[in-house]
Amino acid sequence: MKIRGIEVDPNDFFAQTKRFRVYLGNSDKDGPVILKVAKTFDDNDVLNEDAATFTRLAANSQEIDEYETSLGGGNRSRFDLLFASLLSTFVEASQGDRRINVYRVPDTKLSKLLPLSKLKADYEIDARSCVWMIGRILKFYILFEKDKMDGKETVARYPDFYPEDFLIGPERHRVIYYNYSGGEDDSIADGHIKAIAKFFLEWIVVNDEAEQRLYNLLKDFSEHGRSEFYDAHSNLYALASELWGRGVYYPFTYRVRGTIAWQKQKEEEK
Amino acid sequence: MGDTTFSKSDYLKTREDLGITDDRGVTAMAELEARESGMLNPIVDPAINPIRRSMIRLVAENKHWVAKLGCPMDIEVSCDTTASMQDEVDNQMRVLPDMYEAIAKVLQGYDPQLCLGIFGDCVDDFVLCRPQYEMEAPKIVRYLNVMAPQRGGGGNGGEDPQYSMLARAYLTDAYTNNIGLKGYHFIITDEPCHHDISERQIRRIFGENIFDNELKEMKGAIKSIYGIVSDLKSKVHAFALIVDGHYHSDEAYESYCNLYGRKSVIRIDSTEMLPTIISAIIGLTEGTVEITELKERFGDDMDSELIKQLSNIEIGAQMKLRHAMKRPVPKAGDIFAKKGDLWPIQPGELSEDEEAEETVADIIKYL
């Protein structure tokens, strides 16, 4: 069926939560897009909050980009690559006045992305492979600190960390926040950094001394947190640079869980 | 009368008729008269016929009454006019046509009715000026012209808009509330809000007999400001617009976040932006403007900082109320059996009874 120039199969949703479904569609104007559709009129609220979150992210990212551009030089942070771009949000009368949010994913193909939760469920990774994922997630959260740093808010409000909310493109090291699950905490970054670290600690496999040092840093994050995401981000990349050098591309290194070869290896490791 | 709306030509003509040739000092004469007489002009004195009304306007046609302009939407703006905000009535007069036009664009199908008032401090001679809800330029220009901003404030760390909140909560008869919708109420200020609500001040502002009449239920049992704000929010989508960059702007912002909740407080650079901000807020709340459309609809006025703040309000709040109504919102052309009816005649109910005739009693009396 077609809704406002977007072709979408109503029987084939990509994901769902209690209050909305996620579809992949194709827009006449914008190409492949993600649609979130509220399940009922009363569920419109959660997509209002979702749209508000992405609007805030885009505004903060644009402000940083404008500032960096004004400084000259080519080195821009490109925070806009870290989250889906909200193209439109509307209440669709033909769908019972349910809200629909439409997103485009920056700079990569939708077909090459997997939810972070699914990636963890299906693949085992070495510790070094998690650096760019954690780094980008921490960088993403820095966007929520911006208004506090500018003195416009007295607290920063961070959405809770849910791995389902992030899409990962392993090939191009893409981490894209595409969903706001709700839950905001206006405390310091501490609790969120601990949650992120714990998630990865349960996932990664340590193969050598360098990876062990990385593991130790994540353990420290998980036990003591950090007061700001910026600090955690700096600590992570300072260690990674020391261990493996700056800006060195490391391919996503994994083993598929559940295969015979994986099981054999697990037994040998015991 | 039941089908005329604001027009810029009427606005300009009324300004000319009243001798308002400058954008400054619009209320100079009224302020002088208030000082000398010790009284406000009756059309803005909250003590004169304290109830303010926003009614559906019906025109007698054939044997019935027709809503030529649709459902009224009451919009009250209560502006601080102390100290650094003292020229706000001048600003409001100047931006009035833009304000009405911007609001009408996001309220298509509605009859916007404006109550543009001002407030000061209890230490001033007059705490509140509050006119009737009006739709036509001559009446709005006239009531702005007779406001008496006190320009003082007392330097006591806050002002007293809580009486404006009380007035909207308990001294307003709005059609929107009667059918299950809410109107709009905006406080514009750069100072924190005082929390005191006293019987003495209520009598002073709204008349000595107020507790014997319109506020009978409140006699001896005046609610706290939190109770009043709660009742206010049951009747209107309430917002506080804080003018940034003034001495107490940060405290003002925190004060209203505490009273209204962070989602209902917006920081603005200047009151020049009122037409844009107010119409954007109304549009987002009504669902006629989406957050992704703000830049396109409102242009350069809509910078990223403002977009961030506006994305934080309760978007679509009026849509939820419309959705919950048992009947659709009355629209232009709907036919009512008689004046005073809440709902239009449903299809098939048209009767051949007595002729509808407008009488003097049908016209809301105000001075």
XYZ file of C-alpha atoms in Angstrom:
637
model
C 0.000 0.000 0.000
C 1.040 3.586 -0.407
C 0.913 6.242 2.306
C 1.889 9.777 1.331
C 4.216 8.598 -1.425
C 5.722 5.756 0.630
C 5.274 2.168 -0.511
C 5.002 -0.187 2.476
C 3.858 -3.769 3.018
C 1.471 -3.696 6.004
C 2.001 -7.420 6.595
C 5.746 -7.239 6.912
C 6.994 -5.263 9.884
C 10.656 -5.125 10.761
C 10.137 -4.871 14.533
C 7.470 -4.028 17.051
C 7.100 -2.772 20.567
C 4.052 -2.667 22.801
C 2.963 0.596 21.257
C 4.187 0.790 17.664
C 5.395 -1.245 14.697
C 8.448 -0.554 12.578
C 8.300 -1.039 8.820
C 10.784 -0.656 6.021
C 9.326 1.312 3.164
C 10.320 2.973 -0.053
C 9.625 6.653 -0.539
C 9.172 8.174 -4.000
C 11.200 11.158 -2.858
C 13.674 9.808 -0.317
C 14.296 6.174 -1.231
C 14.460 3.475 1.516
C 12.938 4.718 4.748
C 11.944 3.431 8.178
C 8.353 3.992 9.294
C 7.115 3.769 12.842
C 3.354 3.438 13.119
C 1.495 3.798 16.414
C -0.655 0.754 17.129
C -3.602 2.840 18.322
C -4.517 6.523 18.548
C -3.688 6.423 22.241
C -0.175 5.242 21.394
C 0.532 8.426 19.439
C 2.169 9.880 22.552
C 5.186 7.653 22.371
C 5.824 8.643 18.755
C 5.435 12.302 19.726
C 8.242 11.773 22.238
C 10.218 9.869 19.619
C 9.887 12.741 17.133
C 10.840 15.251 19.838
C 13.996 13.273 20.686
C 15.135 13.083 17.074
C 14.360 16.752 16.536
C 16.557 17.620 19.496
C 19.353 15.407 18.235
C 19.247 16.941 14.774
C 19.264 20.477 16.178
C 22.240 19.795 18.464
C 24.124 18.050 15.693
C 23.498 20.948 13.324
C 24.654 23.502 15.887
C 27.907 21.603 16.401
C 28.409 21.255 12.652
C 27.845 24.987 12.085
C 30.267 25.825 14.864
C 32.943 23.488 13.508
C 32.445 24.785 9.979
C 32.905 28.336 11.253
C 36.281 27.343 12.652
C 37.429 26.382 9.166
C 39.382 23.273 8.284
C 37.817 19.982 7.228
C 37.643 18.108 10.487
C 34.012 17.933 11.449
C 32.563 15.592 14.025
C 29.589 14.444 11.875
C 27.287 13.651 14.765
C 24.507 13.440 12.162
C 25.802 10.012 11.103
C 24.926 8.595 14.524
C 21.146 8.742 14.346
C 18.322 8.274 11.895
C 17.082 11.453 10.294
C 13.431 12.265 11.002
C 11.938 13.216 7.648
C 8.331 13.680 8.652
C 5.822 12.985 11.364
C 2.100 13.072 10.743
C -1.213 11.776 11.912
C -2.732 9.712 9.112
C -6.501 9.924 8.840
C -6.661 6.812 6.629
C -4.979 4.895 9.461
C -7.400 5.924 12.189
C -5.514 9.107 13.081
C -2.490 7.112 14.161
C 0.860 8.860 14.133
C 3.506 7.799 11.664
C 7.154 8.861 11.901
C 9.339 8.472 8.821
C 13.135 8.247 8.982
C 16.032 7.966 6.628
C 19.235 6.305 7.689
C 22.349 8.339 6.931
C 25.062 7.285 4.588
C 24.435 3.560 4.429
C 22.010 0.953 3.133
C 19.193 -0.193 5.394
C 19.737 -3.756 4.221
C 23.244 -3.753 5.722
C 22.063 -2.887 9.245
C 21.139 -5.113 12.192
C 19.811 -4.202 15.636
C 22.591 -4.276 18.232
C 20.601 -6.741 20.342
C 20.339 -9.167 17.422
C 24.019 -8.785 16.577
C 24.896 -9.828 20.114
C 22.452 -12.712 20.046
C 23.754 -14.108 16.742
C 27.488 -13.343 16.837
C 30.387 -13.529 19.258
C 32.994 -10.805 18.767
C 36.541 -10.172 19.883
C 37.117 -7.319 22.306
C 38.827 -5.077 19.747
C 35.749 -5.185 17.530
C 33.674 -3.461 20.182
C 35.794 -0.283 20.310
C 34.094 1.544 17.442
C 30.637 0.450 18.618
C 31.123 1.652 22.183
C 32.905 4.753 20.957
C 30.036 5.769 18.685
C 27.394 5.019 21.303
C 29.239 7.206 23.825
C 29.658 9.908 21.183
C 25.938 9.723 20.420
C 25.079 10.335 24.081
C 27.362 13.381 24.125
C 24.726 15.085 21.952
C 22.370 15.032 24.946
C 24.957 16.840 27.045
C 25.209 19.732 24.655
C 22.441 21.925 26.075
C 23.840 21.548 29.563
C 27.326 22.434 28.308
C 25.872 25.511 26.585
C 24.221 26.566 29.837
C 20.724 26.260 28.404
C 19.660 23.459 30.737
C 20.694 22.740 34.290
C 20.660 19.000 33.730
C 21.220 16.736 30.755
C 18.441 14.237 30.057
C 19.653 10.979 28.619
C 17.379 8.307 27.171
C 17.875 4.928 28.765
C 20.267 2.579 26.953
C 18.422 -0.168 25.089
C 20.417 -2.208 22.538
C 17.241 -2.625 20.468
C 17.360 1.105 19.747
C 20.633 0.953 17.815
C 21.233 -0.364 14.296
C 24.729 -1.559 13.500
C 26.432 -1.686 10.100
C 29.537 -3.789 10.759
C 31.049 -3.291 7.295
C 31.326 0.481 7.532
C 31.427 0.697 11.310
C 28.072 2.354 11.423
C 26.159 2.807 14.691
C 22.767 4.424 14.176
C 20.266 5.253 16.888
C 16.879 4.825 15.303
C 14.415 4.363 18.119
C 13.487 6.166 21.313
C 12.122 3.564 23.719
C 11.241 6.062 26.369
C 12.609 6.463 29.846
C 14.752 9.430 30.555
C 17.112 10.006 33.349
C 18.168 13.486 34.299
C 20.962 12.390 36.530
C 24.603 12.259 35.508
C 25.814 9.926 32.813
C 27.085 7.381 35.300
C 24.313 4.807 35.240
C 24.073 4.773 31.451
C 27.820 4.276 31.011
C 27.701 1.356 33.431
C 24.815 -0.204 31.487
C 26.627 0.164 28.165
C 29.827 -1.323 29.559
C 28.016 -4.288 31.112
C 26.267 -5.031 27.835
C 29.574 -5.324 25.990
C 31.403 -7.133 28.792
C 28.862 -9.934 28.478
C 29.524 -10.125 24.762
C 33.215 -9.808 23.971
C 35.921 -12.477 23.959
C 39.455 -11.576 25.070
C 42.247 -13.036 22.973
C 45.422 -11.252 24.029
C 46.963 -8.818 26.508
C 45.865 -5.722 24.649
C 42.262 -6.882 24.610
C 42.563 -7.726 28.278
C 43.463 -4.096 29.006
C 40.429 -2.991 27.049
C 38.332 -5.469 29.004
C 39.713 -4.009 32.258
C 38.737 -0.504 31.205
C 35.196 -1.635 30.432
C 35.082 -3.375 33.782
C 36.060 -0.095 35.404
C 33.259 1.668 33.450
C 30.772 -0.959 34.580
C 31.728 -0.612 38.263
C 32.497 3.088 38.588
C 30.923 4.724 35.535
C 32.048 8.204 34.573
C 30.389 11.536 35.364
C 30.097 12.490 31.690
C 29.971 10.628 28.414
C 32.691 12.884 27.084
C 35.084 11.542 29.750
C 34.260 7.907 28.977
C 34.701 8.557 25.249
C 38.100 10.159 25.853
C 39.264 7.328 28.124
C 38.214 4.696 25.597
C 39.974 6.247 22.624
C 43.074 7.173 24.600
C 43.515 3.489 25.463
C 42.640 2.284 21.956
C 45.184 4.692 20.450
C 47.832 3.487 22.859
C 47.104 -0.178 22.120
C 46.496 -0.121 18.361
C 47.291 3.354 17.036
C 44.957 6.112 15.872
C 42.518 5.797 12.999
C 43.468 2.220 12.137
C 40.590 0.314 10.518
C 39.981 -3.050 12.190
C 37.454 -5.300 10.476
C 34.500 -6.620 12.433
C 35.830 -9.911 13.790
C 33.254 -12.448 14.858
C 32.135 -16.006 15.126
C 28.582 -17.026 14.367
C 26.990 -18.545 17.429
C 25.445 -21.957 17.348
C 27.437 -23.402 14.438
C 29.278 -26.677 14.829
C 32.638 -24.956 14.400
C 31.731 -22.425 17.096
C 30.661 -25.170 19.499
C 33.878 -27.113 18.864
C 35.944 -24.036 19.565
C 34.041 -23.420 22.785
C 34.799 -26.909 23.942
C 38.493 -26.525 23.140
C 38.596 -23.222 25.045
C 37.262 -24.988 28.116
C -21.468 40.908 14.312
C -21.623 37.140 14.321
C -19.557 36.748 11.216
C -16.939 39.478 11.219
C -13.354 38.766 12.103
C -10.174 40.713 12.550
C -9.046 42.714 9.552
C -5.950 44.799 9.093
C -7.908 47.641 7.503
C -10.164 47.830 10.576
C -7.093 47.774 12.771
C -5.500 50.683 10.927
C -8.722 52.674 10.815
C -9.318 52.231 14.541
C -5.791 53.345 15.309
C -6.415 56.442 13.240
C -9.794 57.116 14.886
C -8.216 56.834 18.343
C -5.285 59.039 17.410
C -2.714 56.271 17.800
C -0.162 57.612 15.390
C 2.972 56.232 17.032
C 4.011 52.747 18.029
C 5.161 54.084 21.391
C 3.141 55.492 24.250
C -0.066 53.802 23.146
C -1.378 53.757 26.721
C -0.014 57.096 27.921
C -3.437 58.720 28.228
C -4.968 55.708 29.957
C -2.115 55.566 32.462
C -2.597 59.240 33.288
C -6.338 58.790 33.747
C -5.804 55.750 35.967
C -3.333 57.653 38.141
C -5.641 60.635 38.491
C -8.875 58.739 38.999
C -7.502 55.785 40.928
C -9.552 53.525 38.659
C -8.989 51.378 35.616
C -11.023 51.833 32.454
C -14.082 49.595 32.881
C -13.407 47.564 29.739
C -10.157 46.222 31.215
C -11.039 46.324 34.924
C -11.291 42.716 36.147
C -13.669 43.875 38.900
C -16.328 45.046 36.414
C -18.467 42.034 35.409
C -15.604 39.707 36.390
C -16.635 36.794 34.165
C -14.974 36.860 30.758
C -16.747 34.971 28.035
C -15.724 33.220 24.873
C -18.930 32.082 23.175
C -19.850 30.531 19.877
C -21.167 33.288 17.647
C -24.546 32.529 16.116
C -26.407 34.486 13.461
C -30.168 34.295 13.065
C -30.996 32.759 9.689
C -34.380 31.524 8.586
C -35.786 29.772 11.631
C -32.569 28.859 13.299
C -29.133 30.063 14.412
C -26.060 29.468 12.303
C -22.443 29.347 13.443
C -20.946 31.344 10.606
C -17.372 31.020 11.824
C -17.237 27.718 13.606
C -16.078 26.889 17.090
C -14.544 29.718 19.120
C -11.029 29.231 20.389
C -10.202 31.342 23.443
C -6.635 32.564 23.578
C -5.572 34.608 26.579
C -2.198 36.309 26.753
C -1.274 37.918 30.065
C 1.859 39.987 29.802
C 4.191 41.337 32.469
C 4.465 45.099 32.178
C 6.829 45.832 35.039
C 10.294 47.352 34.747
C 12.070 45.961 31.669
C 8.772 44.680 30.261
C 6.986 47.991 30.615
C 6.578 48.686 26.887
C 4.873 45.400 26.139
C 1.480 46.930 25.410
C 3.128 49.025 22.713
C 4.673 45.835 21.284
C 1.389 43.966 21.383
C -0.419 46.782 19.600
C 2.231 46.826 16.910
C 2.311 43.055 16.295
C -1.452 42.571 16.673
C -2.273 42.080 12.969
C 0.615 39.637 12.606
C -0.483 37.854 15.774
C -4.060 37.409 14.591
C -3.043 36.340 11.109
C -0.501 33.793 12.421
C -3.019 32.344 14.867
C -5.801 32.164 12.279
C -3.524 30.192 9.928
C -3.051 27.387 12.485
C -6.688 27.479 13.620
C -8.481 27.144 10.312
C -12.124 26.413 10.831
C -12.104 28.097 14.243
C -13.084 31.580 15.432
C -10.019 32.828 17.380
C -11.013 35.109 20.265
C -8.263 37.112 21.943
C -8.039 38.341 25.519
C -4.778 40.306 25.683
C -4.206 41.427 29.252
C -1.382 42.625 31.440
C -0.229 42.097 35.007
C 2.146 43.681 37.480
C 2.861 43.295 41.148
C 0.654 43.558 44.221
C 2.715 46.547 45.354
C 1.551 48.434 42.234
C -1.658 50.472 42.111
C -3.233 47.984 39.728
C -2.286 44.331 39.590
C -4.212 43.118 36.562
C -5.913 44.430 33.433
C -8.143 41.862 31.803
C -10.465 42.607 28.866
C -13.169 40.482 27.284
C -12.403 37.929 24.573
C -12.707 39.817 21.302
C -12.516 38.954 17.651
C -12.750 42.270 15.866
C -9.935 44.762 15.457
C -11.763 47.880 16.720
C -12.522 46.254 20.080
C -9.046 44.803 20.541
C -7.315 48.044 19.588
C -9.631 49.927 21.912
C -8.955 47.759 24.916
C -5.198 47.777 24.375
C -5.366 51.548 24.171
C -6.927 51.822 27.654
C -4.611 49.449 29.506
C -2.663 50.963 32.407
C 0.722 49.249 32.720
C 2.217 50.138 36.073
C 5.852 49.864 34.994
C 6.878 49.242 38.600
C 7.059 45.777 40.067
C 8.511 46.544 43.454
C 11.921 44.981 42.902
C 10.866 42.158 45.181
C 12.154 39.187 43.165
C 8.946 38.359 41.329
C 5.609 39.469 39.975
C 1.982 38.457 40.481
C 0.501 36.723 37.442
C -1.171 34.164 39.708
C -4.286 36.356 39.680
C -4.405 36.082 35.908
C -4.209 32.298 36.310
C -7.003 32.439 38.879
C -9.119 34.582 36.572
C -8.867 32.126 33.695
C -9.427 29.134 35.948
C -12.517 30.428 37.789
C -13.792 33.611 36.165
C -14.148 32.517 32.568
C -17.035 31.009 30.666
C -15.500 29.413 27.568
C -17.383 27.389 24.989
C -14.281 25.241 24.472
C -14.471 23.987 28.035
C -18.183 23.301 27.743
C -17.675 20.893 24.839
C -14.578 19.137 26.173
C -11.760 21.137 24.626
C -9.288 23.519 26.215
C -8.408 27.091 25.332
C -4.956 28.623 25.542
C -3.324 30.741 28.233
C 0.087 32.369 27.931
C 2.016 34.193 30.655
C 4.777 36.390 29.237
C 7.353 37.477 31.778
C 10.982 37.823 32.780
C 10.458 37.404 36.531
C 9.602 34.519 38.838
C 6.004 34.113 39.961
C 5.063 34.935 43.533
C 3.127 32.152 45.199
C 0.949 34.151 47.610
C -2.767 34.163 46.929
C -4.728 36.215 49.445
C -8.385 36.934 49.928
C -7.537 40.580 50.351
C -5.842 40.810 46.970
C -8.605 38.837 45.267
C -11.191 41.308 46.601
C -8.954 44.201 45.613
C -8.565 42.940 42.034
C -11.932 41.332 41.317
C -14.266 43.399 43.513
C -15.351 43.423 47.129
C -18.342 41.169 46.495
C -16.484 38.533 44.529
C -16.732 35.914 47.268
C -20.473 36.485 47.542
C -20.986 35.939 43.858
C -18.641 34.510 41.285
C -16.175 32.962 43.770
C -18.704 31.832 46.366
C -17.175 28.370 46.568
C -13.769 29.766 47.333
C -14.823 31.848 50.340
C -12.595 30.919 53.270
C -11.003 28.166 51.197
C -8.598 29.698 48.765
C -6.467 27.171 46.979
C -2.697 27.300 46.865
C -1.060 28.396 43.667
C -0.435 24.729 42.818
C -4.138 24.000 43.167
C -4.979 26.995 40.993
C -2.468 25.950 38.328
C -3.925 22.444 38.356
C -7.425 23.867 37.817
C -6.090 26.240 35.180
C -4.554 23.346 33.265
C -7.844 21.503 33.326
C -9.324 24.370 31.297
C -6.451 25.546 29.079
C -3.197 24.524 27.498
C -1.105 26.760 29.748
C 2.314 28.047 28.797
C 4.848 30.468 30.230
C 7.098 32.331 27.800
C 10.179 33.626 29.566
C 12.009 36.560 28.021
C 15.674 35.623 28.153
C 18.661 37.768 28.942
C 17.044 39.845 31.694
C 18.296 40.012 35.249
C 16.072 37.278 36.690
C 15.348 35.302 33.538
C 17.040 32.120 34.790
C 15.115 32.243 38.083
C 11.942 32.968 36.152
C 12.515 29.895 33.992
C 13.026 27.645 37.018
C 10.063 29.216 38.814
C 7.670 28.369 35.976
C 9.190 24.938 35.343
C 8.353 24.256 38.977
C 4.769 25.534 38.585
C 3.830 24.429 35.074
C 6.295 21.639 34.295
C 9.228 21.895 31.950
C 7.135 20.978 28.918
C 5.087 24.145 29.254
C 7.846 26.733 29.567
C 9.653 28.287 26.600
C 12.509 30.760 26.643
C 12.250 33.484 24.018
C 14.667 36.172 22.893
C 12.077 38.916 22.576
C 8.346 39.576 22.529
C 8.702 40.586 18.873
C 8.499 36.837 18.295
C 5.133 36.415 20.010
C 3.118 35.912 16.803
C 5.496 33.143 15.718
C 5.850 31.447 19.099
C 2.176 31.567 20.051
C 0.965 30.334 16.686
C 3.629 27.587 16.595
C 2.592 26.383 20.046
C -1.089 26.418 19.127
C -0.399 24.666 15.818
C 1.645 21.908 17.458
C -0.946 21.434 20.194
C -3.848 21.370 17.721
C -1.976 19.041 15.349
C -2.168 21.497 12.443
C 1.598 21.973 12.491
C 4.134 19.151 12.788
C 7.516 19.493 14.420
C 9.257 18.737 11.121
C 7.393 21.616 9.455
C 8.413 24.410 11.817
C 11.280 25.747 9.741
C 9.265 25.645 6.539
C 6.192 27.276 8.074
C 7.846 29.927 10.206
C 11.103 30.665 8.386
C 14.153 32.263 9.954
C 12.348 33.052 13.206
C 12.500 29.358 13.920
C 16.090 28.709 14.941
C 17.345 25.353 16.217
C 17.137 26.450 19.845
C 13.475 27.299 19.535
C 12.739 24.106 17.601
C 14.316 22.087 20.412
C 12.146 23.794 22.993
C 8.980 23.472 20.955
C 9.629 19.767 20.355
C 9.384 19.383 24.109
C 5.749 20.575 24.510
C 2.889 18.145 24.633
C 2.367 17.855 20.899
C -1.133 17.002 19.762
C -2.679 17.538 23.206
C -5.804 19.126 21.715
C -6.089 16.311 19.169
C -6.456 13.884 22.062
C -9.316 15.946 23.470
C -11.045 16.171 20.085
C -10.688 12.430 19.668
C -12.402 11.851 23.026
C -15.398 14.084 22.242
C -18.677 12.329 21.592
C -19.527 14.710 18.762
C -17.389 16.487 16.188
C -16.270 20.020 16.922
C -18.928 22.438 15.610
C -17.892 23.961 12.330
C -18.852 26.944 10.208
C -22.317 26.462 8.802
C -23.606 24.277 11.621
C -27.160 25.054 12.648
C -28.283 25.458 16.252
C -31.908 25.221 17.382
C -31.569 28.108 19.785
C -28.967 30.349 21.313
C -27.442 28.816 24.370
C -27.509 25.297 22.918
C -24.245 23.556 23.304
C -24.381 21.431 20.168
C -25.694 22.015 16.692
C -28.734 20.213 15.393
C -27.893 16.720 14.237
C -28.917 15.746 10.682
C -32.654 15.025 10.563
C -33.444 17.111 13.593
C -34.274 20.366 11.798
C -37.694 21.585 12.944
C -40.203 24.137 11.721
C -40.647 25.894 15.090
C -40.558 29.583 15.894
C -38.389 31.988 14.072
C -34.996 32.708 15.548
C -34.753 36.335 16.496
C -31.792 38.091 17.901
C -32.633 40.365 20.787
C -30.706 42.890 22.792
C -30.427 40.317 25.567
C -28.464 38.028 23.254
C -25.596 40.457 22.982
C -23.007 40.045 25.719
C -23.120 43.210 27.761
C -19.879 44.933 28.452
C -18.948 48.497 28.599
